mmCIF file of C-alpha atoms in Angstrom:
data_model
loop_
_atom_site.group_PDB
_atom_site.id
_atom_site.type_symbol
_atom_site.label_atom_id
_atom_site.label_comp_id
_atom_site.label_asym_id
_atom_site.label_seq_id
_atom_site.Cartn_x
_atom_site.Cartn_y
_atom_site.Cartn_z
ATOM 1 C CA MET A 1 -18.901 -28.273 58.079
ATOM 2 C CA ARG A 2 -16.508 -29.323 55.446
ATOM 3 C CA ARG A 3 -17.482 -29.144 51.760
ATOM 4 C CA SER A 4 -16.616 -31.757 49.224
ATOM 5 C CA PRO A 5 -14.762 -30.620 46.111
ATOM 6 C CA SER A 6 -16.960 -29.559 43.238
ATOM 7 C CA PRO A 7 -16.822 -31.519 40.001
ATOM 8 C CA LEU A 8 -16.014 -28.200 38.242
ATOM 9 C CA ALA A 9 -13.092 -27.417 40.520
ATOM 10 C CA LEU A 10 -10.100 -26.143 38.634
ATOM 11 C CA PRO A 11 -7.184 -28.572 38.676
ATOM 12 C CA PHE A 12 -4.572 -25.808 39.091
ATOM 13 C CA CYS A 13 -6.289 -24.371 42.195
ATOM 14 C CA SER A 14 -5.559 -25.696 45.640
ATOM 15 C CA GLY A 15 -6.928 -24.617 48.958
ATOM 16 C CA PRO A 16 -10.014 -22.460 49.373
ATOM 17 C CA CYS A 17 -10.779 -22.016 45.653
ATOM 18 C CA GLN A 18 -11.066 -25.768 45.181
ATOM 19 C CA ALA A 19 -14.802 -25.741 45.693
ATOM 20 C CA TRP A 20 -16.368 -22.517 44.400
ATOM 21 C CA PRO A 21 -19.913 -21.714 45.402
ATOM 22 C CA GLY A 22 -22.478 -22.178 42.608
ATOM 23 C CA THR A 23 -23.185 -18.459 42.060
ATOM 24 C CA MET A 24 -19.531 -17.615 41.690
ATOM 25 C CA ARG A 25 -19.103 -20.453 39.205
ATOM 26 C CA LEU A 26 -22.057 -19.121 37.188
ATOM 27 C CA TRP A 27 -20.595 -15.597 36.976
ATOM 28 C CA ILE A 28 -17.175 -16.924 35.980
ATOM 29 C CA CYS A 29 -18.780 -19.012 33.233
ATOM 30 C CA ILE A 30 -20.706 -15.958 31.990
ATOM 31 C CA ALA A 31 -17.528 -13.834 32.005
ATOM 32 C CA LEU A 32 -15.509 -16.491 30.156
ATOM 33 C CA PHE A 33 -18.322 -16.986 27.653
ATOM 34 C CA SER A 34 -18.541 -13.269 26.925
ATOM 35 C CA ILE A 35 -14.753 -12.981 26.531
ATOM 36 C CA CYS A 36 -14.630 -15.980 24.199
ATOM 37 C CA THR A 37 -17.508 -14.770 22.043
ATOM 38 C CA THR A 38 -15.952 -11.306 21.821
ATOM 39 C CA VAL A 39 -12.637 -12.786 20.695
ATOM 40 C CA VAL A 40 -14.275 -15.109 18.175
ATOM 41 C CA CYS A 41 -16.505 -12.368 16.741
ATOM 42 C CA ALA A 42 -13.645 -9.894 16.565
ATOM 43 C CA SER A 43 -11.368 -12.373 14.845
ATOM 44 C CA THR A 44 -13.962 -13.104 12.154
ATOM 45 C CA GLU A 45 -14.293 -9.390 11.334
ATOM 46 C CA LYS A 46 -10.563 -8.780 10.953
ATOM 47 C CA PRO A 47 -8.432 -10.289 8.192
ATOM 48 C CA SER A 48 -6.127 -13.011 9.355
ATOM 49 C CA ILE A 49 -2.421 -12.474 9.743
ATOM 50 C CA THR A 50 -1.762 -14.436 6.561
ATOM 51 C CA GLU A 51 -4.131 -12.186 4.604
ATOM 52 C CA GLY A 52 -2.283 -9.133 5.905
ATOM 53 C CA ALA A 53 1.043 -10.668 4.921
ATOM 54 C CA LYS A 54 -0.284 -11.443 1.439
ATOM 55 C CA GLU A 55 -1.491 -7.864 1.021
ATOM 56 C CA ALA A 56 1.869 -6.513 2.193
ATOM 57 C CA ALA A 57 3.744 -8.798 -0.204
ATOM 58 C CA LYS A 58 1.519 -7.687 -3.100
ATOM 59 C CA PHE A 59 2.129 -4.026 -2.204
ATOM 60 C CA VAL A 60 5.899 -4.615 -2.246
ATOM 61 C CA ARG A 61 5.727 -6.525 -5.567
ATOM 62 C CA ASP A 62 3.634 -3.732 -7.085
ATOM 63 C CA ALA A 63 6.059 -1.105 -5.754
ATOM 64 C CA VAL A 64 9.074 -2.901 -7.242
ATOM 65 C CA GLY A 65 7.239 -3.364 -10.541
ATOM 66 C CA GLY A 66 6.213 0.301 -10.483
ATOM 67 C CA ALA A 67 9.809 1.348 -9.927
ATOM 68 C CA MET A 68 10.804 -0.784 -12.920
ATOM 69 C CA ASP A 69 8.062 0.890 -15.015
ATOM 70 C CA MET A 70 9.455 4.288 -14.052
ATOM 71 C CA LEU A 71 12.989 3.169 -14.973
ATOM 72 C CA ARG A 72 11.773 1.813 -18.329
ATOM 73 C CA ALA A 73 10.042 5.136 -19.114
ATOM 74 C CA TYR A 74 13.230 7.011 -18.218
ATOM 75 C CA THR A 75 15.486 4.795 -20.364
ATOM 76 C CA ASP A 76 13.020 5.069 -23.262
ATOM 77 C CA MET A 77 13.112 8.867 -22.909
ATOM 78 C CA VAL A 78 16.913 8.851 -22.994
ATOM 79 C CA LYS A 79 16.979 6.489 -26.016
ATOM 80 C CA ALA A 80 14.321 8.466 -27.873
ATOM 81 C CA ASN A 81 16.160 11.746 -27.282
ATOM 82 C CA TYR A 82 13.158 13.481 -28.826
ATOM 83 C CA LYS A 83 12.384 17.155 -28.349
ATOM 84 C CA ASN A 84 9.405 17.975 -26.061
ATOM 85 C CA SER A 85 8.798 14.328 -25.103
ATOM 86 C CA ASP A 86 9.633 14.772 -21.414
ATOM 87 C CA LYS A 87 6.020 15.177 -20.248
ATOM 88 C CA TYR A 88 4.894 12.144 -22.258
ATOM 89 C CA PHE A 89 7.439 9.882 -20.590
ATOM 90 C CA HIS A 90 6.552 11.286 -17.168
ATOM 91 C CA ALA A 91 2.881 10.491 -17.743
ATOM 92 C CA ARG A 92 3.625 7.063 -19.254
ATOM 93 C CA GLY A 93 5.897 5.925 -16.417
ATOM 94 C CA ASN A 94 3.374 6.993 -13.778
ATOM 95 C CA TYR A 95 0.483 5.458 -15.732
ATOM 96 C CA ASP A 96 2.211 2.079 -16.118
ATOM 97 C CA ALA A 97 3.279 2.016 -12.469
ATOM 98 C CA ALA A 98 -0.130 3.012 -11.093
ATOM 99 C CA ARG A 99 -1.897 0.312 -13.113
ATOM 100 C CA ARG A 100 -0.142 -2.274 -10.955
ATOM 101 C CA GLY A 101 -2.060 -1.162 -7.860
ATOM 102 C CA PRO A 102 -1.472 0.884 -4.708
ATOM 103 C CA GLY A 103 2.164 -0.195 -4.419
ATOM 104 C CA GLY A 104 2.936 0.878 -7.976
ATOM 105 C CA ALA A 105 1.159 4.209 -7.516
ATOM 106 C CA TRP A 106 3.089 4.790 -4.294
ATOM 107 C CA ALA A 107 6.426 4.028 -5.970
ATOM 108 C CA ALA A 108 5.571 6.318 -8.898
ATOM 109 C CA GLU A 109 4.680 9.179 -6.568
ATOM 110 C CA VAL A 110 7.812 8.800 -4.442
ATOM 111 C CA ILE A 111 10.121 8.524 -7.454
ATOM 112 C CA SER A 112 8.438 11.438 -9.250
ATOM 113 C CA ASN A 113 8.646 13.694 -6.207
ATOM 114 C CA LEU A 114 12.286 12.811 -5.540
ATOM 115 C CA ARG A 115 13.215 13.348 -9.175
ATOM 116 C CA GLU A 116 11.462 16.700 -9.377
ATOM 117 C CA THR A 117 12.951 17.880 -6.085
ATOM 118 C CA TRP A 118 16.428 16.892 -7.236
ATOM 119 C CA GLN A 119 15.915 18.313 -10.719
ATOM 120 C CA SER A 120 14.620 21.665 -9.496
ATOM 121 C CA ASP A 121 17.569 21.991 -7.102
ATOM 122 C CA VAL A 122 20.253 20.937 -9.600
ATOM 123 C CA SER A 123 19.102 21.787 -13.119
ATOM 124 C CA GLY A 124 17.804 25.271 -12.442
ATOM 125 C CA ARG A 125 14.981 24.765 -14.954
ATOM 126 C CA GLY A 126 12.604 26.542 -12.632
ATOM 127 C CA ASP A 127 9.372 26.009 -10.804
ATOM 128 C CA GLU A 128 7.219 26.227 -13.929
ATOM 129 C CA ASP A 129 8.895 23.229 -15.572
ATOM 130 C CA THR A 130 8.723 21.278 -12.314
ATOM 131 C CA GLU A 131 5.000 21.996 -11.968
ATOM 132 C CA GLU A 132 4.340 20.926 -15.566
ATOM 133 C CA ASP A 133 6.239 17.665 -14.952
ATOM 134 C CA GLN A 134 4.257 17.075 -11.759
ATOM 135 C CA GLU A 135 0.998 17.700 -13.633
ATOM 136 C CA ALA A 136 1.986 15.011 -16.159
ATOM 137 C CA ASN A 137 2.953 12.703 -13.276
ATOM 138 C CA ARG A 138 -0.430 13.170 -11.572
ATOM 139 C CA TRP A 139 -2.261 12.723 -14.882
ATOM 140 C CA GLY A 140 -0.572 9.372 -15.510
ATOM 141 C CA ARG A 141 -1.028 8.139 -11.918
ATOM 142 C CA SER A 142 -4.727 8.973 -12.000
ATOM 143 C CA GLY A 143 -5.219 6.756 -15.077
ATOM 144 C CA GLY A 144 -5.191 9.505 -17.695
ATOM 145 C CA ASN A 145 -4.008 8.540 -21.177
ATOM 146 C CA PRO A 146 -0.297 9.435 -21.495
ATOM 147 C CA ASN A 147 -0.798 10.174 -25.196
ATOM 148 C CA ARG A 148 -2.231 13.526 -24.128
ATOM 149 C CA TYR A 149 1.428 14.613 -23.805
ATOM 150 C CA ARG A 150 2.810 12.652 -26.776
ATOM 151 C CA PRO A 151 4.645 14.927 -29.194
ATOM 152 C CA LYS A 152 3.988 14.593 -32.935
ATOM 153 C CA GLY A 153 6.537 12.471 -34.700
ATOM 154 C CA LEU A 154 7.671 10.428 -31.676
ATOM 155 C CA PRO A 155 8.444 6.918 -33.000
ATOM 156 C CA SER A 156 5.591 4.444 -32.370
ATOM 157 C CA LYS A 157 7.825 2.028 -30.426
ATOM 158 C CA TYR A 158 7.534 4.487 -27.515
#
């Protein structure tokens, strides 16, 4: 006995799959439904691609701004040329950079670590000075007031 094609027959199928038995059709519908609901539910829980791109762009902007904050603190330190102000400018640069967000804090940490590694290798000032600088860096990045390290008499423009 020959069967007539089912109204739910798939247009891309030819031959024996043209007319699926009712039970098979039911299980395929259930499987497709569960896959579709899983995809829809999963996509509503995750941020969209555009949200991820926006977050990445903000991180990069914050990192660039943080690097500029670190450069500004360094140039101010060089201009000030004031005795015992090194720790203040370390803390201030890290503080300003970290206030921008995760990207700024990341840039401040990377720049501080590179600078201290280079300085300890080249200047020969020793581990104690490097550790004190790193303490000031961490203090500023964590939101601590940089004025904790401000030397008396440093001009107010800094």
